[in-house]
Coordinates of C-alpha atoms in Angstrom, one line a residue:
X1 CA -28.2 -49.5 21.6
X2 CA -24.9 -47.6 21.2
X3 CA -22.3 -49.3 19.2
X4 CA -24.7 -51.7 17.5
X5 CA -24.6 -51.3 13.8
X6 CA -28.0 -50.6 12.1
X7 CA -28.6 -53.3 9.5
X8 CA -28.8 -52.0 5.9
X9 CA -31.3 -53.1 3.4
X10 CA -30.1 -55.9 1.2
X11 CA -31.1 -56.1 -2.5
X12 CA -30.8 -59.1 -4.7
X13 CA -30.4 -58.1 -8.4
X14 CA -29.5 -59.8 -11.7
X15 CA -27.5 -58.6 -14.6
X16 CA -26.9 -59.9 -18.1
X17 CA -23.6 -60.2 -19.8
X18 CA -24.6 -59.9 -23.5
X19 CA -21.8 -60.6 -26.0
X20 CA -22.2 -59.9 -29.8
X21 CA -20.8 -61.9 -32.7
X22 CA -17.5 -60.1 -32.6
X23 CA -17.0 -60.4 -28.9
X24 CA -18.1 -57.0 -27.7
X25 CA -20.1 -56.7 -24.5
X26 CA -23.2 -54.5 -24.0
X27 CA -23.3 -51.9 -21.3
X28 CA -26.1 -49.4 -20.5
X29 CA -26.2 -45.9 -19.1
X30 CA -28.6 -45.1 -16.3
X31 CA -31.1 -42.3 -16.9
X32 CA -30.5 -38.9 -15.4
X33 CA -33.6 -39.3 -13.1
X34 CA -32.3 -42.5 -11.4
X35 CA -30.0 -42.9 -8.4
X36 CA -26.3 -42.8 -9.5
X37 CA -27.4 -40.9 -12.7
X38 CA -25.7 -41.5 -16.0
X39 CA -23.3 -44.1 -14.7
X40 CA -22.8 -47.2 -16.8
X41 CA -23.7 -50.8 -15.8
X42 CA -24.5 -54.2 -17.2
X43 CA -28.3 -54.4 -18.0
X44 CA -30.6 -56.0 -15.4
X45 CA -32.4 -55.1 -12.2
X46 CA -34.2 -56.2 -9.1
X47 CA -35.9 -59.6 -8.6
X48 CA -39.6 -59.1 -7.8
X49 CA -41.2 -61.2 -5.0
X50 CA -42.0 -64.7 -6.2
X51 CA -39.9 -64.3 -9.4
X52 CA -36.9 -66.5 -10.2
X53 CA -33.6 -64.8 -11.0
X54 CA -33.7 -65.9 -14.7
X55 CA -37.3 -64.8 -15.1
X56 CA -36.4 -61.4 -13.6
X57 CA -33.5 -61.1 -16.0
X58 CA -35.6 -61.9 -19.0
X59 CA -38.2 -59.3 -17.9
X60 CA -35.6 -56.6 -17.2
X61 CA -33.9 -57.1 -20.6
X62 CA -37.3 -56.8 -22.3
X63 CA -38.2 -53.7 -20.3
X64 CA -34.8 -51.9 -20.6
X65 CA -33.7 -52.9 -24.1
X66 CA -36.8 -54.2 -25.9
X67 CA -35.3 -57.7 -26.5
X68 CA -36.0 -61.3 -25.8
X69 CA -32.9 -63.0 -24.4
X70 CA -31.8 -66.5 -23.6
X71 CA -30.3 -66.7 -20.1
X72 CA -27.4 -69.1 -19.8
X73 CA -25.1 -70.0 -16.9
X74 CA -24.1 -67.8 -14.0
X75 CA -20.8 -66.0 -14.9
X76 CA -20.3 -64.2 -11.6
X77 CA -21.9 -63.6 -8.2
X78 CA -20.8 -60.6 -6.2
X79 CA -21.5 -58.5 -3.1
X80 CA -21.1 -54.7 -2.9
X81 CA -21.8 -52.5 0.1
X82 CA -23.2 -49.1 -0.9
X83 CA -23.7 -46.5 2.0
X84 CA -27.5 -47.0 1.9
X85 CA -27.8 -50.7 1.1
X86 CA -26.0 -54.0 0.4
X87 CA -26.2 -55.5 -3.1
X88 CA -26.0 -59.1 -4.1
X89 CA -25.7 -59.5 -7.8
X90 CA -26.0 -62.6 -10.0
X91 CA -24.5 -62.1 -13.4
X92 CA -25.6 -64.4 -16.1
X93 CA -24.2 -65.0 -19.6
X94 CA -27.0 -64.2 -22.0
X95 CA -27.5 -64.2 -25.7
X96 CA -29.9 -62.6 -28.2
X97 CA -31.6 -64.2 -31.1
X98 CA -30.5 -63.2 -34.6
X99 CA -33.4 -60.7 -35.0
X100 CA -33.0 -59.1 -31.6
X101 CA -31.5 -55.6 -31.6
X102 CA -31.2 -53.8 -28.2
X103 CA -32.4 -50.2 -28.1
X104 CA -32.5 -47.8 -25.2
X105 CA -36.1 -48.2 -24.0
X106 CA -35.6 -47.6 -20.2
X107 CA -32.0 -46.6 -20.3
X108 CA -30.2 -43.3 -21.4
X109 CA -27.9 -45.0 -23.8
X110 CA -26.2 -48.3 -24.6
X111 CA -22.9 -49.3 -26.2
X112 CA -21.2 -52.4 -27.5
X113 CA -17.6 -52.4 -26.3
X114 CA -14.6 -54.8 -26.5
X115 CA -14.2 -56.4 -23.0
X116 CA -10.9 -54.7 -22.5
X117 CA -12.2 -51.3 -23.5
X118 CA -14.6 -50.4 -20.7
X119 CA -12.2 -48.6 -18.4
X120 CA -13.0 -45.1 -19.6
X121 CA -16.7 -45.4 -18.8
X122 CA -18.1 -44.1 -15.4
X123 CA -19.0 -47.6 -14.2
X124 CA -21.2 -48.2 -11.2
X125 CA -19.0 -49.3 -8.2
X126 CA -20.8 -52.7 -7.9
X127 CA -20.0 -53.4 -11.6
X128 CA -16.3 -52.4 -11.4
X129 CA -15.1 -56.0 -10.5
X130 CA -16.9 -57.3 -13.6
X131 CA -15.1 -54.7 -15.8
X132 CA -11.8 -55.8 -14.3
X133 CA -12.5 -59.5 -14.9
X134 CA -13.5 -58.9 -18.5
X135 CA -10.4 -56.9 -19.1
X136 CA -8.2 -59.7 -17.7
X137 CA -10.1 -62.7 -19.2
X138 CA -12.2 -61.5 -22.1
X139 CA -15.8 -62.3 -22.7
X140 CA -16.8 -65.8 -21.6
X141 CA -18.2 -68.3 -24.2
X142 CA -21.9 -69.1 -24.2
X143 CA -22.9 -72.0 -22.0
X144 CA -26.4 -73.0 -21.0
X145 CA -27.7 -72.5 -17.5
X146 CA -27.7 -75.6 -15.3
X147 CA -30.2 -74.5 -12.7
X148 CA -32.1 -71.4 -11.6
X149 CA -31.5 -70.5 -7.9
X150 CA -34.9 -69.9 -6.3
X151 CA -37.0 -71.7 -8.8
X152 CA -39.3 -74.6 -7.7

C-alpha cells in the first residue's frame, strides 16, 4: 500500500560495560569481515531465542574476549534506528575476576580507555550515546543486578 512504511527488523542486543581497577572502560573493534567493519563498540551481541539477556552477555563476552564475567545491573537501555533495522540495546555494568584478562578472540582489537577519552575512536552510531554519557559522568560503580528481564 503506498505511503505505508515497511516495518524494519528489530534486534535485541546486550552490551557489557567493563571497568578496570583504574577506571578505564573496555571497547572492542569489529572485524573487517563484519557489517560496519573496524568500528569500535562495547562488547556484547545478540540474544539467542530462549536465552536471558544476562546469559547472552556472559556467552558473548566468553566468545569475543575469552573471559568469564559477572553481570551486574543495567546501566543503560537505548534504541537506535539503522537504515536496515532497529536496535534495542541493554547495557549492563560487568566485572571480571582477578585472573580474567580479555583478549581479541572474535574481535579485531580491544582497548582499555579512560571514560572521557573515547571520542577519537570510530564508534558505532548506536554506541555513541554511551560514549557521551561516559564522558559526562565517568564510569559507574559496580552494583549487582536486581533482576534479569526475560528470565523465568
